Amino acid sequence: MIAELGHYALILALALALVQSVLPVWGSRTGDDALMGTAAPVALAQALFVSLSFAALTWAYVTSDFSVANVYENSHSAKPLIYKISGVWGNHEGSMMLWVLILALFGGLVAVFGKNLPQSLKANVLAVQAWVALAFLLFILLTSNPFLRLDPAPIEGRDLNPILQDVGLAIHPPLLYFGYVGFSICFAFAVAALIDGRLDAAWARWVRPWALTAWIFLTLGIAMGSYWAYYELGWGGWWFWDPVENASFMPWLIGTALIHSAVVMEKREALKVWTVLLAILAFSLSLLGTFLVRSGVLTSVHSFATDPARGVFILAILVLFIGGSLSLYAWRAPTLKQGGLFAPVSREGALVLNNLFLSAACAAVLVGTLYPLALESITGEKISVGAPFFNSTFVPLMIPLLIAMPFGPLLAWKRGDLLGVVQRLLVAIAAAVFTTGILLALVTGGSVLAPLAVGLAVFIIVGALADLAERAALWRVPLKVSFARARGLPRSAWGTAFAHIGMGLVILGIVGDSAWKSEVVQRVKIGESVSISDYTLTLESLFPRNGPNYQEGVARFTVSRNGKTIGTVEPSRRIFLARRMPTTEAALLTHGFSQLYIAPGETFTENSIDVRIYDKPLVLWIWLGCLVMVAGGGLSLSDRRYRIGAPRTAKMRSATLQPAE
């Protein structure tokens, strides 16, 4: 009965999305306040019914209702509760339900927090959001219904894919989807602005918090997925340029450009064309990621669907929304007034440079991701594009961007003094040169370019601190006054510094792991030892252990450093009973910001085991740096301007689409 109620709630949500997609737009075109006023309550009602439907599916998983086909295919009564819940989105149908749930929740948030929006713009934004919801609700009900019944009901389920039975994979998809779907609000604002004829600094202030929210969640989702792949898949890597990884990385790159472009538009009413295009592209790339994962064109640990009918349906959604929005943009863009002029050497110029390099880097990733698929569809030839291509195209585009990063916040608006900025960055430059020189002199092994990359990371970190010091007038006024000025800085200034520092930390982690890691692959018998770097690992015992729905063989190692025992690790090989599928459970021993990584091989006998051991210097900075970037985004999001919102009154300058000057 619960499943039928969930299905009925989904149908009601579809009907509400249809109402929301038509009446507010009609009211906006005719000036009917009553019709425009339906947008917010209908959006809230749609969010309510989608939530009820998702709750019904979750209840079916928690209670192990195997009469529901989706639960039978992806759950098991012996599975821990957390994985019963995460199993809801650990499959195609459930993940689409999660997508629509988050989409509806974002629409509800706009309805609640959009009180300062002009009524016409708010109506159009919620209508565009409903168009997207309508398409995906139709997709679920017609091709991916999660509430289909089995008769007779099986006694037991087939269990969730074992590699998805992990805390990281319980958290990763919701975070990623909040990022993906969050950009739908930016998309809706962009399309609504093009329809409504309102595009000004206030519009940028309305869009930027939603872009920041989506960017924060997408950063967390990518970081969580990277760390899950690192410790769960047993390869010891944190990024593989997998096409589905790329599908989440591309919206992140464009979303980063969107946030910076919105700053210029908010401050100077410039880069309107850029900002609207980036808002459209960010969500378009999110839709492209959805197509890649669920169309069956990719084979990946991330992908779910292999049904061509589903792929065709999602492709139609892709063509409709991407093609339609870009066509609207092409029609309206020439009429956009460009706004204030600025010199190339200025903060606006630095942000334009930022957008150009981020967009070019995204294009490089897009080509490397789609080219093999296009070639196979045209010629039937299968090729793979891996790290060598991406490293040779993506990295060179990022280096000048990273070098320019500390300069941007220190440049003045409209016209900047480059020489003056260099003088204010002398401490950062000196720190970078000193660090590079020390590493070149003392560190052996690894790439010759690694010390230069570390120097670049130090330059970014100290440059961000230099910006804060400059704003606080550090050393130019008494310390008490400097601290007072620092406390009074806008949170967005602190957010920018934190985000840049986080990027510097990520670079440190990448360089440390890529250039200076050590690796040993060896078969070890009980009582034997393996040495790597300054560490010695001794195999103490091999023993079986039972879990709730799996059996595992465990290897216990004692780890010592310079003759002193510092810990015990237990890597294992698991067999999940329902699917008889093995997984590798690597063991991690953290020392400082580095880790020892121990992964068992396939050979696992009574007295010996194959083992792969890595010493990974500074690797934790990769994910800690991501958290610092997220903290920076959160600080910016909490800035007073966004808590208050853009003015509602009619006194602010009216912005309409005007002929280009």
XYZ file of C-alpha atoms in Angstrom:
661
model
C 0.000 0.000 0.000
C 2.869 2.380 0.837
C 4.408 1.821 -2.595
C 1.118 2.644 -4.316
C 0.820 5.842 -2.276
C 4.368 6.771 -3.317
C 3.491 6.184 -6.961
C 0.300 8.231 -6.636
C 2.207 11.074 -4.942
C 4.649 11.107 -7.865
C 1.753 11.401 -10.337
C 0.299 14.300 -8.316
C 3.726 15.959 -8.346
C 3.733 15.619 -12.142
C 0.329 17.325 -12.338
C 1.536 20.135 -10.073
C 4.691 20.573 -12.160
C 2.475 20.935 -15.234
C 0.427 23.654 -13.505
C 3.597 25.380 -12.263
C 5.145 25.324 -15.717
C 2.191 27.041 -17.426
C 0.195 29.395 -15.165
C 3.041 31.602 -13.824
C 4.463 32.190 -17.313
C 1.019 33.031 -18.639
C 0.509 35.407 -15.737
C 3.880 37.038 -16.395
C 3.049 37.618 -20.053
C -0.427 39.016 -19.320
C 0.449 40.901 -16.136
C -1.970 38.789 -14.074
C -0.755 38.920 -10.458
C -3.054 36.082 -9.389
C -1.596 33.661 -11.930
C 1.963 34.697 -11.081
C 1.137 34.211 -7.408
C 0.361 30.525 -7.975
C 4.049 29.757 -8.590
C 5.221 29.690 -4.966
C 2.418 27.605 -3.357
C 2.398 25.130 -6.243
C 6.196 24.765 -5.999
C 5.880 24.026 -2.279
C 3.090 21.513 -2.945
C 5.200 19.810 -5.611
C 8.128 19.565 -3.166
C 5.777 18.052 -0.573
C 4.434 15.311 -2.871
C 7.876 14.429 -4.265
C 9.138 14.181 -0.658
C 6.241 11.873 0.224
C 6.997 9.694 -2.781
C 10.690 9.502 -1.881
C 9.790 8.706 1.738
C 7.568 5.844 0.529
C 10.417 4.343 -1.480
C 12.778 4.738 1.489
C 10.237 2.974 3.732
C 10.095 0.063 1.295
C 13.884 -0.280 1.567
C 14.010 0.047 5.354
C 11.296 -2.599 5.807
C 12.818 -4.873 3.101
C 9.607 -4.941 1.072
C 10.812 -7.276 -1.686
C 7.456 -7.151 -3.440
C 8.784 -3.852 -4.860
C 11.033 -4.808 -7.769
C 13.482 -1.981 -7.127
C 13.982 -3.089 -3.515
C 14.403 -6.736 -4.575
C 17.079 -5.805 -7.118
C 19.097 -3.580 -4.782
C 18.624 -4.628 -1.159
C 18.929 -7.528 1.275
C 17.412 -8.105 4.711
C 20.846 -8.664 6.310
C 22.216 -5.374 5.038
C 22.968 -2.701 7.714
C 20.328 0.022 7.984
C 22.570 2.773 6.609
C 23.067 0.783 3.397
C 19.377 -0.014 3.158
C 18.774 3.739 3.125
C 21.656 4.515 0.751
C 20.413 1.698 -1.474
C 17.485 3.980 -2.327
C 19.812 6.051 -4.542
C 22.331 3.286 -5.271
C 20.469 2.354 -8.473
C 19.108 4.055 -11.563
C 15.460 4.482 -10.561
C 16.210 5.599 -7.017
C 18.950 7.985 -8.084
C 16.516 9.689 -10.443
C 14.065 9.965 -7.558
C 16.798 11.661 -5.525
C 17.466 14.008 -8.466
C 13.799 15.040 -8.670
C 13.537 15.355 -4.880
C 16.448 17.799 -4.736
C 15.088 19.655 -7.760
C 11.726 20.063 -6.021
C 13.367 21.105 -2.752
C 15.372 23.810 -4.514
C 12.176 25.052 -6.134
C 10.568 25.175 -2.705
C 13.546 27.133 -1.334
C 13.153 29.718 -4.094
C 9.472 29.968 -3.219
C 10.277 30.544 0.473
C 13.390 32.720 0.250
C 12.546 34.579 -2.955
C 10.333 37.176 -1.307
C 12.605 40.003 -2.479
C 12.387 38.878 -6.096
C 10.229 40.884 -8.507
C 7.006 38.944 -8.948
C 7.423 38.468 -12.683
C 10.995 37.182 -12.349
C 10.052 34.857 -9.496
C 7.146 33.438 -11.504
C 9.356 32.787 -14.520
C 12.154 31.251 -12.414
C 9.763 28.788 -10.777
C 8.139 28.033 -14.130
C 11.502 27.195 -15.730
C 12.318 25.040 -12.700
C 8.990 23.264 -13.234
C 9.817 22.596 -16.892
C 12.894 20.657 -15.771
C 10.932 18.843 -13.056
C 8.162 17.967 -15.521
C 10.648 16.378 -17.931
C 12.308 14.247 -15.258
C 9.040 13.235 -13.606
C 7.816 12.041 -16.998
C 11.093 10.184 -17.471
C 10.688 8.390 -14.131
C 7.035 7.481 -14.602
C 7.392 6.319 -18.211
C 10.778 4.553 -18.186
C 12.102 4.213 -14.613
C 9.204 3.631 -12.227
C 10.700 2.615 -8.840
C 7.357 1.353 -7.479
C 6.749 -1.622 -9.787
C 5.534 -4.710 -7.910
C 6.576 -8.371 -8.106
C 3.970 -11.108 -7.716
C 4.682 -13.380 -5.966
C 7.053 -11.402 -3.743
C 10.541 -12.952 -3.379
C 11.621 -14.037 0.085
C 15.005 -12.336 -0.170
C 16.605 -9.558 -2.214
C 19.633 -9.640 -4.532
C 21.549 -7.104 -2.420
C 23.149 -3.781 -3.349
C 26.303 -3.742 -5.432
C 29.005 -4.433 -2.782
C 31.284 -1.574 -3.793
C 28.387 0.795 -3.041
C 28.026 -0.544 0.498
C 30.273 2.055 2.019
C 29.734 5.183 4.106
C 31.433 7.271 1.419
C 28.927 6.111 -1.196
C 26.068 6.755 1.219
C 27.127 10.432 1.352
C 28.690 11.057 -2.065
C 25.601 10.910 -4.373
C 23.368 13.279 -2.349
C 26.190 15.827 -2.101
C 26.901 15.532 -5.819
C 23.224 15.843 -6.728
C 22.780 18.936 -4.566
C 25.585 20.413 -6.655
C 24.279 19.215 -10.007
C 20.686 20.198 -9.360
C 21.625 23.397 -7.543
C 22.831 24.807 -10.835
C 19.279 24.341 -12.131
C 18.352 27.453 -10.120
C 21.078 29.453 -11.876
C 19.818 28.044 -15.172
C 16.243 29.029 -14.273
C 17.349 32.541 -13.335
C 19.246 32.890 -16.615
C 16.356 31.708 -18.787
C 13.840 33.741 -16.769
C 15.988 36.872 -17.132
C 16.164 36.371 -20.887
C 12.389 35.897 -21.017
C 11.533 38.664 -18.560
C 14.007 41.292 -19.767
C 15.589 41.876 -16.336
C 19.347 41.620 -16.125
C 21.265 43.873 -13.735
C 23.429 43.892 -10.615
C 20.455 42.843 -8.479
C 19.978 39.785 -10.704
C 23.634 38.827 -10.136
C 23.160 39.197 -6.378
C 20.142 36.874 -6.508
C 21.995 34.292 -8.585
C 25.318 34.255 -6.774
C 24.113 32.617 -3.494
C 22.523 29.774 -5.466
C 25.693 29.342 -7.525
C 27.763 29.307 -4.327
C 25.442 26.749 -2.730
C 25.650 24.448 -5.749
C 29.433 24.921 -5.950
C 29.892 24.067 -2.255
C 27.908 20.838 -2.533
C 29.551 19.876 -5.818
C 33.004 20.433 -4.292
C 32.069 18.256 -1.318
C 30.590 15.598 -3.606
C 33.656 15.437 -5.859
C 35.997 15.338 -2.847
C 33.964 12.591 -1.161
C 33.851 10.551 -4.371
C 37.590 10.984 -4.824
C 38.328 9.816 -1.286
C 35.946 6.862 -1.665
C 37.685 5.744 -4.861
C 41.035 6.188 -3.108
C 40.367 3.908 -0.156
C 37.699 1.556 -1.532
C 38.797 0.510 -5.017
C 42.264 -0.602 -3.892
C 44.192 1.220 -6.631
C 45.712 3.846 -4.380
C 44.694 6.677 -6.708
C 42.377 9.602 -6.014
C 41.535 10.684 -9.597
C 41.429 8.586 -12.761
C 39.969 10.957 -15.381
C 37.080 8.522 -15.605
C 34.406 9.937 -17.965
C 31.866 10.064 -15.159
C 34.350 11.813 -12.872
C 34.853 14.296 -15.680
C 31.085 14.713 -15.933
C 31.032 16.134 -12.406
C 34.273 18.084 -12.825
C 33.099 20.066 -15.869
C 30.129 21.743 -14.108
C 32.492 22.507 -11.225
C 34.873 24.348 -13.546
C 32.086 26.338 -15.189
C 30.411 26.919 -11.827
C 33.669 28.381 -10.506
C 33.784 30.709 -13.499
C 30.108 31.618 -12.915
C 30.760 32.655 -9.304
C 33.619 34.939 -10.365
C 31.674 36.364 -13.300
C 28.690 37.145 -11.073
C 31.016 39.178 -8.834
C 31.919 41.441 -11.755
C 28.290 41.770 -12.807
C 27.217 42.598 -9.255
C 29.968 45.165 -8.706
C 30.231 46.742 -12.157
C 27.209 45.500 -14.167
C 29.719 44.123 -16.689
C 30.133 40.629 -18.195
C 26.364 40.151 -18.504
C 26.723 37.997 -21.615
C 29.377 35.874 -19.902
C 27.390 35.415 -16.710
C 24.154 34.349 -18.374
C 25.999 31.944 -20.682
C 27.915 30.396 -17.782
C 24.683 29.932 -15.812
C 23.198 28.052 -18.761
C 26.339 25.992 -19.375
C 26.775 24.939 -15.728
C 23.407 23.177 -15.649
C 23.742 21.985 -19.249
C 26.916 20.149 -18.277
C 25.076 18.688 -15.277
C 22.440 17.347 -17.684
C 25.216 15.982 -19.890
C 26.601 14.131 -16.878
C 23.165 12.651 -16.244
C 23.011 11.453 -19.836
C 26.482 9.878 -19.687
C 25.756 7.996 -16.462
C 22.258 6.783 -17.305
C 22.205 6.319 -21.063
C 24.368 3.203 -21.145
C 26.980 4.812 -23.427
C 29.617 4.419 -20.690
C 30.797 1.430 -18.723
C 31.924 2.659 -15.320
C 31.647 1.860 -11.616
C 29.510 5.013 -11.492
C 27.039 4.210 -14.262
C 23.659 2.542 -13.713
C 21.482 2.275 -16.771
C 21.975 0.187 -19.911
C 18.473 0.558 -21.383
C 18.694 2.393 -24.758
C 15.121 3.707 -24.366
C 16.157 5.575 -21.255
C 19.177 6.967 -23.052
C 17.025 8.272 -25.906
C 14.611 9.906 -23.447
C 17.422 11.651 -21.550
C 19.006 12.677 -24.852
C 15.691 14.300 -25.811
C 15.688 16.182 -22.474
C 19.278 17.211 -23.164
C 18.461 18.542 -26.631
C 15.317 20.312 -25.409
C 16.847 22.214 -22.505
C 20.374 22.802 -23.776
C 19.282 23.536 -27.334
C 16.311 25.629 -26.253
C 18.223 27.721 -23.710
C 21.155 28.323 -26.050
C 18.757 29.311 -28.833
C 17.062 31.786 -26.498
C 20.476 33.082 -25.486
C 21.548 33.501 -29.124
C 18.360 35.471 -29.783
C 18.617 37.719 -26.725
C 22.384 38.091 -26.200
C 22.964 40.678 -28.943
C 20.491 42.994 -27.195
C 22.258 42.866 -23.819
C 23.796 46.132 -22.716
C 27.401 45.365 -21.812
C 27.779 47.627 -18.788
C 30.886 49.423 -17.466
C 34.179 49.535 -19.313
C 37.444 48.498 -17.676
C 41.143 48.324 -18.440
C 42.790 44.948 -19.163
C 44.878 45.349 -15.990
C 42.087 45.504 -13.424
C 40.157 43.177 -11.185
C 37.553 42.778 -13.920
C 40.339 41.899 -16.360
C 41.742 39.309 -13.945
C 38.312 37.733 -13.573
C 37.835 37.654 -17.347
C 41.204 35.887 -17.607
C 40.018 33.472 -14.918
C 36.849 32.723 -16.904
C 38.742 32.219 -20.160
C 41.169 29.707 -18.690
C 38.475 27.833 -16.740
C 36.274 27.625 -19.825
C 39.180 26.451 -21.990
C 40.118 23.844 -19.383
C 36.507 22.646 -19.293
C 36.512 22.430 -23.103
C 39.672 20.291 -22.990
C 38.034 17.905 -20.507
C 34.856 17.837 -22.613
C 36.770 16.928 -25.784
C 38.731 14.196 -24.014
C 35.509 12.770 -22.560
C 33.292 12.847 -25.641
C 35.806 12.193 -28.437
C 36.075 8.417 -27.801
C 32.274 8.152 -27.751
C 31.904 10.143 -30.958
C 34.634 8.141 -32.701
C 33.067 4.829 -31.695
C 29.605 5.902 -32.852
C 30.953 7.029 -36.256
C 33.642 4.416 -37.037
C 33.064 1.638 -34.510
C 36.656 2.031 -33.329
C 37.171 1.970 -29.577
C 39.874 4.121 -28.015
C 40.511 5.344 -24.505
C 41.627 8.826 -23.564
C 43.431 8.796 -20.242
C 45.735 10.756 -17.994
C 48.442 11.584 -20.606
C 45.954 13.540 -22.728
C 44.352 15.371 -19.820
C 47.674 16.130 -18.146
C 49.065 17.587 -21.370
C 45.992 19.736 -22.121
C 44.356 20.574 -18.803
C 47.453 21.260 -16.696
C 49.067 23.847 -19.045
C 45.799 25.805 -19.025
C 45.640 25.810 -15.246
C 49.227 26.934 -14.578
C 48.820 30.553 -15.794
C 45.463 30.728 -14.014
C 47.075 29.634 -10.740
C 49.926 32.108 -11.182
C 47.426 34.927 -11.698
C 45.213 33.864 -8.762
C 46.912 35.965 -6.015
C 46.926 39.062 -8.253
C 43.171 39.308 -8.825
C 41.960 40.236 -5.306
C 44.707 42.876 -4.971
C 43.909 44.664 -8.235
C 41.592 47.660 -8.163
C 38.294 47.735 -10.005
C 38.213 49.409 -13.419
C 41.976 50.142 -13.578
C 44.660 48.414 -11.544
C 48.321 49.026 -10.738
C 50.177 45.833 -11.634
C 53.517 47.072 -10.280
C 51.886 48.009 -7.000
C 50.326 44.553 -6.710
C 53.709 42.904 -7.370
C 55.178 44.981 -4.548
C 52.412 43.852 -2.186
C 53.083 40.250 -3.211
C 56.850 40.424 -2.620
C 56.556 38.370 0.568
C 54.569 35.678 -1.294
C 57.087 35.680 -4.158
C 60.009 35.426 -1.722
C 58.327 32.556 0.166
C 57.722 30.693 -3.099
C 61.310 31.178 -4.316
C 62.743 30.178 -0.927
C 60.601 27.024 -0.735
C 61.467 26.010 -4.282
C 65.194 26.521 -3.638
C 65.141 24.486 -0.418
C 63.331 21.594 -2.108
C 65.666 21.617 -5.115
C 68.636 21.464 -2.771
C 67.411 18.888 -0.254
C 64.862 16.597 -1.922
C 65.984 13.770 -4.162
C 63.727 11.757 -6.446
C 60.504 12.764 -8.124
C 59.972 15.173 -10.960
C 62.229 18.200 -11.322
C 59.060 20.277 -11.742
C 57.675 19.166 -8.350
C 59.571 21.834 -6.314
C 58.319 24.488 -8.742
C 54.753 23.266 -8.237
C 55.201 23.398 -4.455
C 56.553 26.934 -4.843
C 53.439 27.840 -6.834
C 51.219 26.429 -4.069
C 53.103 28.461 -1.460
C 52.729 31.568 -3.646
C 48.941 31.055 -3.802
C 48.623 30.463 -0.038
C 50.846 33.346 1.067
C 49.311 35.564 -1.639
C 45.846 34.979 -0.153
C 47.192 35.865 3.288
C 48.843 38.959 1.797
C 45.457 40.106 0.514
C 43.981 39.841 4.027
C 47.022 41.615 5.485
C 46.658 44.417 2.930
C 42.965 44.858 3.732
C 43.735 44.952 7.457
C 46.654 47.384 6.917
C 48.903 44.995 8.834
C 52.177 46.616 10.021
C 51.009 50.012 8.744
C 48.757 50.720 11.728
C 48.804 49.447 15.325
C 48.042 45.737 15.669
C 44.888 46.476 17.624
C 43.586 48.528 14.721
C 44.615 45.830 12.216
C 42.713 43.175 14.159
C 39.670 45.423 14.298
C 39.861 45.992 10.551
C 40.264 42.248 9.965
C 37.166 41.503 12.052
C 35.263 44.097 10.078
C 36.146 42.694 6.671
C 33.214 41.351 4.630
C 32.839 37.599 4.964
C 33.133 37.347 1.208
C 36.718 38.663 1.490
C 37.542 35.968 4.034
C 35.744 33.437 1.832
C 37.871 34.356 -1.190
C 41.074 33.987 0.846
C 40.013 30.619 2.266
C 39.039 29.301 -1.161
C 42.402 30.315 -2.638
C 44.309 28.876 0.330
C 42.364 25.637 -0.106
C 43.403 25.461 -3.749
C 47.034 25.913 -2.711
C 46.692 23.057 -0.220
C 45.145 20.807 -2.874
C 48.149 21.489 -5.129
C 50.517 20.563 -2.284
C 48.697 17.262 -1.821
C 48.676 16.483 -5.535
C 52.394 17.218 -5.900
C 53.366 15.285 -2.769
C 51.470 12.166 -3.817
C 52.358 12.329 -7.517
C 56.057 13.148 -7.224
C 57.285 11.546 -4.018
C 55.142 8.501 -3.274
C 56.798 5.107 -2.816
C 55.337 1.729 -3.776
C 56.104 -1.883 -2.895
C 54.299 -4.939 -4.283
C 55.271 -8.185 -2.569
C 54.032 -11.572 -1.367
C 54.438 -11.769 2.403
C 54.307 -14.795 4.708
C 53.321 -14.701 8.360
C 56.244 -13.349 10.363
C 57.914 -11.670 7.348
C 58.408 -7.929 7.007
C 58.181 -5.408 4.198
C 60.078 -2.108 4.208
C 58.979 1.095 2.495
C 60.521 4.524 3.064
C 61.166 4.714 6.841
C 58.521 2.123 7.706
C 58.564 -1.627 8.329
C 55.376 -3.678 8.149
C 55.353 -7.150 9.712
C 52.588 -9.643 8.904
C 51.416 -10.933 12.290
C 48.445 -13.107 11.304
C 45.832 -14.003 8.695
C 42.322 -14.819 9.898
C 38.664 -14.930 8.757
C 35.968 -12.603 10.035
C 32.218 -12.405 9.459
C 30.254 -9.222 8.794
C 26.495 -8.694 8.677
C 26.234 -9.738 5.019
C 29.785 -10.670 4.071
C 32.783 -12.807 4.986
C 36.313 -11.476 4.862
C 39.899 -12.606 5.131
C 41.909 -10.182 7.244
C 45.670 -9.579 7.307
C 47.019 -7.964 10.469
C 50.233 -5.959 10.063
C 52.275 -4.268 12.766
C 53.828 -1.025 11.536
C 57.056 0.333 12.992
C 59.181 3.359 12.210
C 62.878 3.418 13.067
C 62.330 0.355 15.268
C 59.398 1.828 17.215
C 55.905 0.369 16.787
C 53.459 3.079 15.721
C 50.308 1.121 14.917
C 48.447 -1.900 13.571
C 46.536 -2.116 10.275
C 44.106 -4.749 8.956
C 43.540 -4.766 5.184
C 41.060 -7.381 4.023
C 39.320 -9.107 1.111
C 35.533 -9.393 1.422
C 33.040 -11.704 -0.237
C 29.435 -10.512 -0.119
C 27.219 -13.557 0.327
C 24.243 -12.611 -1.824
C 26.155 -11.706 -5.008
C 29.369 -13.655 -4.271
C 31.239 -10.531 -5.321
C 34.693 -9.729 -3.855
C 35.841 -6.284 -2.741
C 39.174 -4.948 -1.523
C 39.281 -3.106 1.790
C 42.496 -1.113 1.974
C 43.945 -0.112 5.345
C 45.207 3.414 5.979
C 47.678 4.569 8.603
C 47.882 8.343 8.887
C 51.142 10.034 9.904
C 50.901 13.787 9.863
C 49.331 14.758 6.544
C 50.697 11.638 4.837
C 49.403 8.078 4.768
C 50.567 4.506 4.479
C 48.174 2.693 2.153
C 48.016 -1.124 2.352
C 45.827 -3.058 -0.088
C 45.654 -6.876 -0.272
C 45.997 -8.626 -3.616
C 43.938 -11.503 -4.979
C 46.247 -14.187 -3.570
C 45.196 -14.845 0.025
C 46.250 -18.226 1.489
C 46.485 -19.586 5.023
C 50.015 -18.296 5.571
C 50.750 -15.721 2.853
C 49.241 -12.760 1.055
C 50.040 -10.515 -1.889
C 50.100 -6.939 -0.746
C 50.522 -3.525 -2.370
C 51.883 -0.818 -0.070
C 52.200 2.913 -0.767
C 53.777 5.682 1.225
C 51.856 8.760 0.095
C 53.389 12.045 1.310
C 51.022 14.982 1.915
C 48.119 13.140 0.265
C 45.598 14.269 2.902
C 46.089 17.891 1.836
C 44.038 17.062 -1.279
C 40.844 16.560 0.714
C 41.661 18.958 3.537
C 42.245 21.620 0.888
C 38.804 20.852 -0.569
C 37.281 21.323 2.892
C 39.061 24.672 3.248
C 37.646 25.704 -0.159
C 34.182 24.668 1.011
C 34.674 26.719 4.187
C 35.560 29.667 1.965
C 32.388 29.167 -0.025
C 30.384 28.982 3.192
C 31.911 32.231 4.468
C 31.053 33.970 1.212
C 27.543 32.571 1.319
C 27.050 33.937 4.844
C 28.011 37.460 3.763
C 25.514 40.049 5.003
C 24.553 41.068 1.462
C 23.194 37.613 0.729
C 21.440 37.254 4.088
C 19.590 40.490 3.412
C 19.153 39.898 -0.295
C 18.767 42.362 -3.112
C 16.450 45.322 -2.504
C 12.810 44.723 -3.261
C 11.831 48.316 -3.761
C 11.226 49.902 -7.102
C 13.874 52.519 -6.370
C 16.704 50.362 -7.629
C 17.582 51.024 -11.207
C 15.287 49.228 -13.603
C 17.176 46.893 -15.861
C 15.789 45.864 -19.174
C 17.235 44.328 -22.271
C 18.444 47.250 -24.319
C 20.206 47.566 -27.641
C 23.934 47.029 -27.339
C 25.989 50.158 -27.313
